[in-house]
PDB file of C-alpha atoms in Angstrom:
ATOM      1  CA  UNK Q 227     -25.336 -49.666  89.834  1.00  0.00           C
ATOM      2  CA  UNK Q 228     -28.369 -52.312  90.269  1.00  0.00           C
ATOM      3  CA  UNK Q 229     -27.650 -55.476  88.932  1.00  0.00           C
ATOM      4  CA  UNK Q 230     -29.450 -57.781  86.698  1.00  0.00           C
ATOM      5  CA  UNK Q 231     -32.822 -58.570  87.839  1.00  0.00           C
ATOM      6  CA  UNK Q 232     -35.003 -61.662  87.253  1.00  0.00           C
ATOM      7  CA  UNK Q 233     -38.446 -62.966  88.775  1.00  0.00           C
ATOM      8  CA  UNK Q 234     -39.519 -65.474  89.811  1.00  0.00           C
ATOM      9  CA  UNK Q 235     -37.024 -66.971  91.864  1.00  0.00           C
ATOM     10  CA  UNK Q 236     -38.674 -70.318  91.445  1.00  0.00           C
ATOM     11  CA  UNK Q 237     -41.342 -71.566  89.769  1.00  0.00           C
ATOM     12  CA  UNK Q 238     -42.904 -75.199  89.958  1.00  0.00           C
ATOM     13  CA  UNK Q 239     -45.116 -76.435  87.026  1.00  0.00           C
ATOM     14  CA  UNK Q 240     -46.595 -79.189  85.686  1.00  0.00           C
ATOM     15  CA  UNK Q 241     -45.617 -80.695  82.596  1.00  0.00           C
ATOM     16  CA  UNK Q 242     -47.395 -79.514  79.479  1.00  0.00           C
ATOM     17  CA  UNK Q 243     -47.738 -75.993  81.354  1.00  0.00           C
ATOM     18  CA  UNK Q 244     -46.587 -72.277  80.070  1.00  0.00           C
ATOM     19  CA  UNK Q 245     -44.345 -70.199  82.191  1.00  0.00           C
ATOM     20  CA  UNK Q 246     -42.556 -67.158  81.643  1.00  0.00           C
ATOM     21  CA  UNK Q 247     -39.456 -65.639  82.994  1.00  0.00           C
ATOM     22  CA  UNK Q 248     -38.359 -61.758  83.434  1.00  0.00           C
ATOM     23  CA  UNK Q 249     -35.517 -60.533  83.034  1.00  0.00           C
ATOM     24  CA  UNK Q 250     -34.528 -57.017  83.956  1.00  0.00           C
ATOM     25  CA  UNK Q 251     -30.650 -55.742  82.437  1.00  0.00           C
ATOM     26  CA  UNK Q 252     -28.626 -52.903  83.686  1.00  0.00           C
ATOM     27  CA  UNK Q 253     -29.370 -50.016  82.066  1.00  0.00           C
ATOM     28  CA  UNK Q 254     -27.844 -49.236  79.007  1.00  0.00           C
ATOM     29  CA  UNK Q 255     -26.333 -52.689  78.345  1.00  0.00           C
ATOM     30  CA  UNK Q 256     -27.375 -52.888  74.509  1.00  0.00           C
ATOM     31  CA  UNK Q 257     -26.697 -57.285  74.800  1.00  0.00           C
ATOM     32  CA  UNK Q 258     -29.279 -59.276  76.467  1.00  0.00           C
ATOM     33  CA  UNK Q 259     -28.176 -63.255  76.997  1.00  0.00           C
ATOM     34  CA  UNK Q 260     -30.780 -66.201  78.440  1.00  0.00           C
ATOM     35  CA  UNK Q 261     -28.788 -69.176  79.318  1.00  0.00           C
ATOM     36  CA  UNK Q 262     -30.263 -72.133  80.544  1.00  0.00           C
ATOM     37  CA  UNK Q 263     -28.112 -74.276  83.158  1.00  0.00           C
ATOM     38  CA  UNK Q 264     -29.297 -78.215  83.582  1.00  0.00           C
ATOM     39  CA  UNK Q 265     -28.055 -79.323  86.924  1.00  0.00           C
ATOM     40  CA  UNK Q 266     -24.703 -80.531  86.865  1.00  0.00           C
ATOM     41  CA  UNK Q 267     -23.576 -79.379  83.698  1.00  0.00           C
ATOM     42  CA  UNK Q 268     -22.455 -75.346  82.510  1.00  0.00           C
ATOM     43  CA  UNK Q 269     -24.848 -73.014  81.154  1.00  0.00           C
ATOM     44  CA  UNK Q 270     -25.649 -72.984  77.322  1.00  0.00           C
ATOM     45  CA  UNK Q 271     -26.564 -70.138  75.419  1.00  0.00           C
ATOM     46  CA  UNK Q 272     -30.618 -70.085  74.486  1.00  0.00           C
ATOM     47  CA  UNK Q 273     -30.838 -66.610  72.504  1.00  0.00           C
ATOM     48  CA  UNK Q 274     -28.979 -63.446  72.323  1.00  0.00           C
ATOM     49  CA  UNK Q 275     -30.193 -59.724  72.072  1.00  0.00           C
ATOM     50  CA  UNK Q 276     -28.652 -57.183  70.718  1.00  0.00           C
ATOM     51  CA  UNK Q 277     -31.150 -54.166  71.699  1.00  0.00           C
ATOM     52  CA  UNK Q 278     -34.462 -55.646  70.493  1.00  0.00           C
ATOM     53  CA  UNK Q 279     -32.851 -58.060  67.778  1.00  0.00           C
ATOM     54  CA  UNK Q 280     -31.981 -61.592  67.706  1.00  0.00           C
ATOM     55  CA  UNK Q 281     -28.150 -61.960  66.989  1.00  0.00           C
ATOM     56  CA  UNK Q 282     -28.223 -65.751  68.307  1.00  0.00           C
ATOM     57  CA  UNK Q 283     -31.010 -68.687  68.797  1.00  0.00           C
ATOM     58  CA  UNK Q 284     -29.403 -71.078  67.290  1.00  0.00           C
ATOM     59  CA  UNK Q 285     -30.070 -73.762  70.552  1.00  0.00           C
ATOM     60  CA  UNK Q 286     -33.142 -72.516  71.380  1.00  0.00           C
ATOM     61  CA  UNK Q 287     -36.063 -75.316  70.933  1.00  0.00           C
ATOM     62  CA  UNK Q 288     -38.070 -72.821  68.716  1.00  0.00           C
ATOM     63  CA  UNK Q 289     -40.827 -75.136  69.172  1.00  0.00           C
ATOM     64  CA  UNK Q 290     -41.810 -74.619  73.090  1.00  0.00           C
ATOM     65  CA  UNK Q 291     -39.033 -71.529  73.202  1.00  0.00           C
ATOM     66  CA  UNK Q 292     -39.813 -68.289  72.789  1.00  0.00           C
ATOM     67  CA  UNK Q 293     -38.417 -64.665  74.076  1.00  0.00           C
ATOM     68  CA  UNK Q 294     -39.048 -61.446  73.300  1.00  0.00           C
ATOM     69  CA  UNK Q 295     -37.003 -58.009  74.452  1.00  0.00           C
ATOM     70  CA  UNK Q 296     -39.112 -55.253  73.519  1.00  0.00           C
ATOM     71  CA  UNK Q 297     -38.187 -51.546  73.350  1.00  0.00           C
ATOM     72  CA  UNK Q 298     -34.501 -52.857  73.767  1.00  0.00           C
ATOM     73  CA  UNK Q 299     -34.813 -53.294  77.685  1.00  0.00           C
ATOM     74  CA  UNK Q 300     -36.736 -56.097  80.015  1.00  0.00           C
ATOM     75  CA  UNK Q 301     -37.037 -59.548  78.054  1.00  0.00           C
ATOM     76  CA  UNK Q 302     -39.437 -62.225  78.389  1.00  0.00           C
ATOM     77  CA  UNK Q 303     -38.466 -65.754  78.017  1.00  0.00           C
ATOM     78  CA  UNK Q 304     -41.415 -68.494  77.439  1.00  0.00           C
ATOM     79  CA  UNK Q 305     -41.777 -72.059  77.629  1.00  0.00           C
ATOM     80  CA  UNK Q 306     -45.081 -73.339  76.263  1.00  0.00           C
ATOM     81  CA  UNK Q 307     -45.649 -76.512  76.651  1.00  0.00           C
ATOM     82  CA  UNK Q 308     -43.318 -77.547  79.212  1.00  0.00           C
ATOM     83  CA  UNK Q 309     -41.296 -81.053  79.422  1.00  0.00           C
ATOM     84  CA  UNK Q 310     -39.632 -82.510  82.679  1.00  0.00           C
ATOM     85  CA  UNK Q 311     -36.346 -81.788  81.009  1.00  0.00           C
ATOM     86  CA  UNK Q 312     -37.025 -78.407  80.976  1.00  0.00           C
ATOM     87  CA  UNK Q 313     -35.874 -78.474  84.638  1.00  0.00           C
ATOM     88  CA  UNK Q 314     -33.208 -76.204  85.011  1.00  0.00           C
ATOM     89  CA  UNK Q 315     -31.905 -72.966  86.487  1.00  0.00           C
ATOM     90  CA  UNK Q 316     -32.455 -69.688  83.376  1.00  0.00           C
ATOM     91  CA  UNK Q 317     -29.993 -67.437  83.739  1.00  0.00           C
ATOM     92  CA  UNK Q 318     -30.212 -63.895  82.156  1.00  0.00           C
ATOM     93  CA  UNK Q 319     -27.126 -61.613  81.820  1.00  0.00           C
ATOM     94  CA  UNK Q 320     -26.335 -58.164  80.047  1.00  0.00           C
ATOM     95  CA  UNK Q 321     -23.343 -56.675  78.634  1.00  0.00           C
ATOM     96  CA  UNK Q 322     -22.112 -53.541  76.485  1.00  0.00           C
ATOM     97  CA  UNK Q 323     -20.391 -53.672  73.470  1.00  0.00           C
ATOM     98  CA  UNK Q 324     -15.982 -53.880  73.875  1.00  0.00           C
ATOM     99  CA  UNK Q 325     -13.699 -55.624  75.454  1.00  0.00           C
ATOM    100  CA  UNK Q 326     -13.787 -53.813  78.754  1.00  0.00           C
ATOM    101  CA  UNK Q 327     -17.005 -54.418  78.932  1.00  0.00           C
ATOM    102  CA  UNK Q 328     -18.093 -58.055  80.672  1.00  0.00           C
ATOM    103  CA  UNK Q 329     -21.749 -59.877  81.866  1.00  0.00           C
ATOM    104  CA  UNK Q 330     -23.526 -59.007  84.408  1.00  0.00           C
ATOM    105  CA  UNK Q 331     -25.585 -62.074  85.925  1.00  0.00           C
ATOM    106  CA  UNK Q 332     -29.181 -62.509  87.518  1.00  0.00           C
ATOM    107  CA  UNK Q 333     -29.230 -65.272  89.889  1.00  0.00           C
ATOM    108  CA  UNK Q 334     -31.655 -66.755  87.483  1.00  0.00           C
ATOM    109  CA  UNK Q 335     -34.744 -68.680  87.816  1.00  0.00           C
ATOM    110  CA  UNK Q 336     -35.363 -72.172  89.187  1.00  0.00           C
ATOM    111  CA  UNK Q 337     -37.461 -73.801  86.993  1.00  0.00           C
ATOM    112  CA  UNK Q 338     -38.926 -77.333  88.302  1.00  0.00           C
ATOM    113  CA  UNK Q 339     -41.294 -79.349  85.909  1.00  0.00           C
ATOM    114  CA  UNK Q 340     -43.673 -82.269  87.771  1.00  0.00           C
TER     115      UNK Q 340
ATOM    116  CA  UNK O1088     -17.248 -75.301  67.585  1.00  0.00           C
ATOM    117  CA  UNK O1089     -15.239 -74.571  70.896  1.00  0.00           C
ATOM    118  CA  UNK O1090     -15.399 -77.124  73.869  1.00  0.00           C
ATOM    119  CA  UNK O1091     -14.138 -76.716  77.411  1.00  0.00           C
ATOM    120  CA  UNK O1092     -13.756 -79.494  79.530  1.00  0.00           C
ATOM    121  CA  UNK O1093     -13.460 -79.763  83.292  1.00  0.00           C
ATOM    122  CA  UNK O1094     -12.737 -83.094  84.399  1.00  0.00           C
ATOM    123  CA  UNK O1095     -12.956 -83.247  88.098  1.00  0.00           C
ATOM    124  CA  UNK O1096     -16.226 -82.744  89.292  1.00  0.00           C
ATOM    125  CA  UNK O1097     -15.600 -81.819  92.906  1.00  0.00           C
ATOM    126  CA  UNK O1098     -12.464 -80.931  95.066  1.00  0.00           C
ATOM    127  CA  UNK O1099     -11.968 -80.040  98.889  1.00  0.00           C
ATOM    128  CA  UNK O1100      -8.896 -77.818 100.696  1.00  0.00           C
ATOM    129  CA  UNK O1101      -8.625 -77.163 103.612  1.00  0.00           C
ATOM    130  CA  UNK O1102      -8.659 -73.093 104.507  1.00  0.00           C
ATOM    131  CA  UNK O1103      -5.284 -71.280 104.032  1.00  0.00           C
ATOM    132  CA  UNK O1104      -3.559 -73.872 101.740  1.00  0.00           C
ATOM    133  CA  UNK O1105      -3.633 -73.771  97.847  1.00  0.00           C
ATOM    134  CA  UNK O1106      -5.656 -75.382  95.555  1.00  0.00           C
ATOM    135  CA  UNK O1107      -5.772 -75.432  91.638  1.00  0.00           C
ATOM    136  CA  UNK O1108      -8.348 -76.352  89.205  1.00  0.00           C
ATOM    137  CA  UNK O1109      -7.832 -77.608  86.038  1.00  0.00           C
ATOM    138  CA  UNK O1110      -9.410 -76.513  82.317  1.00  0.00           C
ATOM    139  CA  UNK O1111      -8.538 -77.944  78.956  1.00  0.00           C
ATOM    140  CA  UNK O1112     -10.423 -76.146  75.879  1.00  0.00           C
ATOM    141  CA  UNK O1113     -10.631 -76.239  71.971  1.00  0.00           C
ATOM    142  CA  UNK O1114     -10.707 -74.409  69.385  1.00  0.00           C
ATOM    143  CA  UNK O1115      -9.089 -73.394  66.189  1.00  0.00           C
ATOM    144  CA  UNK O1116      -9.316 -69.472  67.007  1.00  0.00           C
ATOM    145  CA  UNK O1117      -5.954 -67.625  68.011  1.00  0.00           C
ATOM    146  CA  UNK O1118      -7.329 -65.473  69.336  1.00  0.00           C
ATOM    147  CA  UNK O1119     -10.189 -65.661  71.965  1.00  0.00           C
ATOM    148  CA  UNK O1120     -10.601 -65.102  76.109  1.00  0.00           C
ATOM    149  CA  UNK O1121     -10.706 -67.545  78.967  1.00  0.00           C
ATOM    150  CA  UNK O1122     -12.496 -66.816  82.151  1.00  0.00           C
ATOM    151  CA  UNK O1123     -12.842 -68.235  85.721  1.00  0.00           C
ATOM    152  CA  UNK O1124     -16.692 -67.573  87.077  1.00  0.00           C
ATOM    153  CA  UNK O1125     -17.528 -68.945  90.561  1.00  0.00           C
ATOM    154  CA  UNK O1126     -21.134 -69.730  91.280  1.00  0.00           C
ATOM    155  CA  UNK O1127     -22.039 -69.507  94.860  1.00  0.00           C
ATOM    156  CA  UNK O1128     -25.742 -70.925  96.209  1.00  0.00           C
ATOM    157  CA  UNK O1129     -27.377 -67.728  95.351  1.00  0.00           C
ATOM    158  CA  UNK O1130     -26.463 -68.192  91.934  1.00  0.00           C
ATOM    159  CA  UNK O1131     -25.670 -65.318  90.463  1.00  0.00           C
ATOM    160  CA  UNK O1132     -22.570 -66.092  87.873  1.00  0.00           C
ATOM    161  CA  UNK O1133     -18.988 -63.913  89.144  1.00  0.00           C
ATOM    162  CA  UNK O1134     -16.031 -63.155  87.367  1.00  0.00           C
ATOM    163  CA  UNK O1135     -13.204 -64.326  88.738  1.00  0.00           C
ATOM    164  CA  UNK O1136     -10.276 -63.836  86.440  1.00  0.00           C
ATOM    165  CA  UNK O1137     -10.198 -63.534  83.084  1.00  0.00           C
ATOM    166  CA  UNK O1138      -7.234 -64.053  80.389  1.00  0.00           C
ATOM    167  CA  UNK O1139      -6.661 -62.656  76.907  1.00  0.00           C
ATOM    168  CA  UNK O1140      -4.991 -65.691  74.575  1.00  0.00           C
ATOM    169  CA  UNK O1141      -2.622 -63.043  72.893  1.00  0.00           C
ATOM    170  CA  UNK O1142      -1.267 -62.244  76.220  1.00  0.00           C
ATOM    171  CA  UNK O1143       1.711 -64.264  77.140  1.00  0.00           C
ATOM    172  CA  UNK O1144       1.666 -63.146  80.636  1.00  0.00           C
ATOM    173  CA  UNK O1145      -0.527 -64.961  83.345  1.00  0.00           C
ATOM    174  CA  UNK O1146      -3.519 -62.871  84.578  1.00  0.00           C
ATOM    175  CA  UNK O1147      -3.153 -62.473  88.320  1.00  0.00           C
ATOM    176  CA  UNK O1148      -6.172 -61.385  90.950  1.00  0.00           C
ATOM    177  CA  UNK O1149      -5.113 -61.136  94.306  1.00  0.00           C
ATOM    178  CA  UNK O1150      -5.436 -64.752  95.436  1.00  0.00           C
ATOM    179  CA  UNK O1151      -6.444 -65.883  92.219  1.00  0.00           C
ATOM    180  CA  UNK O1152      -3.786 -66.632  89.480  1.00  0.00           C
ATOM    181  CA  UNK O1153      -4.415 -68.759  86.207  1.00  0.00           C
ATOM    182  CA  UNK O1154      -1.503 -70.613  84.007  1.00  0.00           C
ATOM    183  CA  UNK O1155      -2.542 -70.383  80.682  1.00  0.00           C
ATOM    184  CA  UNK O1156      -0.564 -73.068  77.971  1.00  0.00           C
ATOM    185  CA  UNK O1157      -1.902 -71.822  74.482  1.00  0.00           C
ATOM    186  CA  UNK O1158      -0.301 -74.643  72.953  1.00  0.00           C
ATOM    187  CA  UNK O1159      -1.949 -77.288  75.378  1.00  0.00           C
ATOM    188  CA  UNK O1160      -4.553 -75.764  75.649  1.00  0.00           C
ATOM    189  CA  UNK O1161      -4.981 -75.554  79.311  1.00  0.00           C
ATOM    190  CA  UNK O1162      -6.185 -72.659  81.520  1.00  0.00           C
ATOM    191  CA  UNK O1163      -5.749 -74.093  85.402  1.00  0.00           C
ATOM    192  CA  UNK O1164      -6.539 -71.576  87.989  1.00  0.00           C
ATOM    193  CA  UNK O1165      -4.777 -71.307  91.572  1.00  0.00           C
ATOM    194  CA  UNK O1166      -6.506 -69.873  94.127  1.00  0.00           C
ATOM    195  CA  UNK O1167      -3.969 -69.508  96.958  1.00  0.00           C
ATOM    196  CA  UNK O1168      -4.541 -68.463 100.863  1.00  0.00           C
ATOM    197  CA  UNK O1169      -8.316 -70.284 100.342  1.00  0.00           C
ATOM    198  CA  UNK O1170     -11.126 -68.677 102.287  1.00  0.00           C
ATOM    199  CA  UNK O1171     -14.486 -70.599 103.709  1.00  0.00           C
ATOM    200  CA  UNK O1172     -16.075 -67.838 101.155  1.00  0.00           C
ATOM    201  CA  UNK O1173     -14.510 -69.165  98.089  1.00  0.00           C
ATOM    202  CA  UNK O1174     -16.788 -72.633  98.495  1.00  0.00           C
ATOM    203  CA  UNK O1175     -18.522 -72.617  95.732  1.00  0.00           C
ATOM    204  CA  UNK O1176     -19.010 -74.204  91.682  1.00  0.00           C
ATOM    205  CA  UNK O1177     -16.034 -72.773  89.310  1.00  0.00           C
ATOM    206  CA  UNK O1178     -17.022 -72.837  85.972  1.00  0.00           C
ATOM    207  CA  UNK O1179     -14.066 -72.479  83.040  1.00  0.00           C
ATOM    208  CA  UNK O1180     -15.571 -70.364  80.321  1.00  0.00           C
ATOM    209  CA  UNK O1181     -14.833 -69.581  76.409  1.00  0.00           C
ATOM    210  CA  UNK O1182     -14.998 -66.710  74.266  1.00  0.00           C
ATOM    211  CA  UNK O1183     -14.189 -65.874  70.807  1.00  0.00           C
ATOM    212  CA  UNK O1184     -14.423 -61.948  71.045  1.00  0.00           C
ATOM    213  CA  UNK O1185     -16.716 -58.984  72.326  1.00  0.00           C
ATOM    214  CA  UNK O1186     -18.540 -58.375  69.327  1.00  0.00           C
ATOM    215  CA  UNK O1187     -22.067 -59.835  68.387  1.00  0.00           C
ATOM    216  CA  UNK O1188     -22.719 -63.912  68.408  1.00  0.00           C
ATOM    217  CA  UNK O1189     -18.952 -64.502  69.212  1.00  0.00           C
ATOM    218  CA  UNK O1190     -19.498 -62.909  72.638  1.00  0.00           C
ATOM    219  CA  UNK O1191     -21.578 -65.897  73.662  1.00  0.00           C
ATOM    220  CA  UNK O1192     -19.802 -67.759  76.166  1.00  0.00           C
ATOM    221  CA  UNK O1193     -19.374 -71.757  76.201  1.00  0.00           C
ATOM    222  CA  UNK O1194     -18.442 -73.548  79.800  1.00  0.00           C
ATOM    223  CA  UNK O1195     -17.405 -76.772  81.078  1.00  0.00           C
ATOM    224  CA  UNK O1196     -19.452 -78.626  83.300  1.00  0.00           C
ATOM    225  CA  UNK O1197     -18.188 -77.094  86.031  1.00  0.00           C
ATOM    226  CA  UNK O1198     -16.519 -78.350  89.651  1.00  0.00           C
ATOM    227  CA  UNK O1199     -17.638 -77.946  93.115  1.00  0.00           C
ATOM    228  CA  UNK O1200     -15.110 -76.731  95.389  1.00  0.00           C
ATOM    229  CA  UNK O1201     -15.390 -77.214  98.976  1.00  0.00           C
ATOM    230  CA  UNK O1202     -13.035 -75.592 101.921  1.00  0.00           C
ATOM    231  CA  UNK O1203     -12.882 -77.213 105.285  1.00  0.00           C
ATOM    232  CA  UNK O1204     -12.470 -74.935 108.252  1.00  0.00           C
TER     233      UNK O1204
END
């Protein structure tokens, strides 16, 4: 099966600049996850999909953060304005519902704010 | 909330011998799952091993084996026979359950393990 896909690879902005991630799941995996990895430490959880609902955004920074997953499928995560700490690697992953069931990675986005 | 902590932050081996890295987690849950994910340079997140906390019995994967002490807390994992392919980061990972916000999974920072040829 394809994997999870997400574009761009890399991006370099400014600070105080939008940008927007894409994340692609594996079909039929109903739970969307958008972690964001700083260098050096382990990814934390920004927001959670189940189909096209939020069941988690809890540590998202609602006020630069957004994402959207509509129809249930690709998501969209946006940063608007960025900060230099925004640096980091986003990481989307999929999963069905049950225990037999794990994630399925991307191999995420390098985000670099100047 | 659930922590996991990995306290050394980088370890070398050379190829063919053993190695074992160490996790220490908390949490007030009985039950929950512990996984191993390695994280090469391309990125992408892979399972490893994973271990349920109401098994008593150590989950085993080929060269990978963890020992899991509920009571401590700890969830080490051994990789055994090491391989120039297993250089990578090895995150230790935390989950409550499979269903809705307790699927989310919390890691520790993470360590860099390098094998010398």
């Amino acid at each position: 099966e394809a994997g999870v896909a997400q574009s761009p690879r890399y991006k370099i902005i400014e600070k105080r600049q939008s940008v927007a991630f894409w994340c692609n799941p594996i079909s039929g995996h109903a739970t969307l996850y958008w972690y964001q990895q700083i260098l050096g430490q382990g990814p934390k959880l920004l927001i959670q999909f189940q189909n096209n609902g939020v069941v988690d955004d809890s540590q998202l920074p609602k006020d630069r953060f957004s994402a959207e997953r509509l129809k249930g499928v690709d998501s969209t995560l946006k940063i608007q304005p960025a900060k230099l700490e925004d640096s980091a690697v986003y990481l989307c992953a999929s999963s069905m519902t049950g225990i037999n069931y794990g994630y399925t990675f991307g191999s995420g986005t390098r985000l670099t704010v100047v | 909330a659930q922590t996991v902590t990995q306290s050394q932050p980088e370890m070398s081996v050379q190829e063919a011998e053993t190695v074992t890295l160490s996790c220490t987690y908390d949490t007030s849950e009985s039950n929950y799952y512990l996984f191993w994910y390695k994280q090469p340079p391309s990125r992408q997140m892979i399972l490893v091993i994973r271990q349920e906390a109401y098994k008593q019995q150590n989950a085993t994967e080929n060269r990978f084996s963890v020992n899991f002490q509920k009571a401590a807390k700890s969830f080490s994992l051994k990789i055994s026979d090491s391989q120039l392919g297993d250089t990578a980061m090895y995150f230790c990972a935390f989950m409550r359950d499979y269903t809705g916000a307790n699927s989310k999974l919390t890691f520790g920072k993470g360590i860099t393990l390098s094998v010398r040829p």
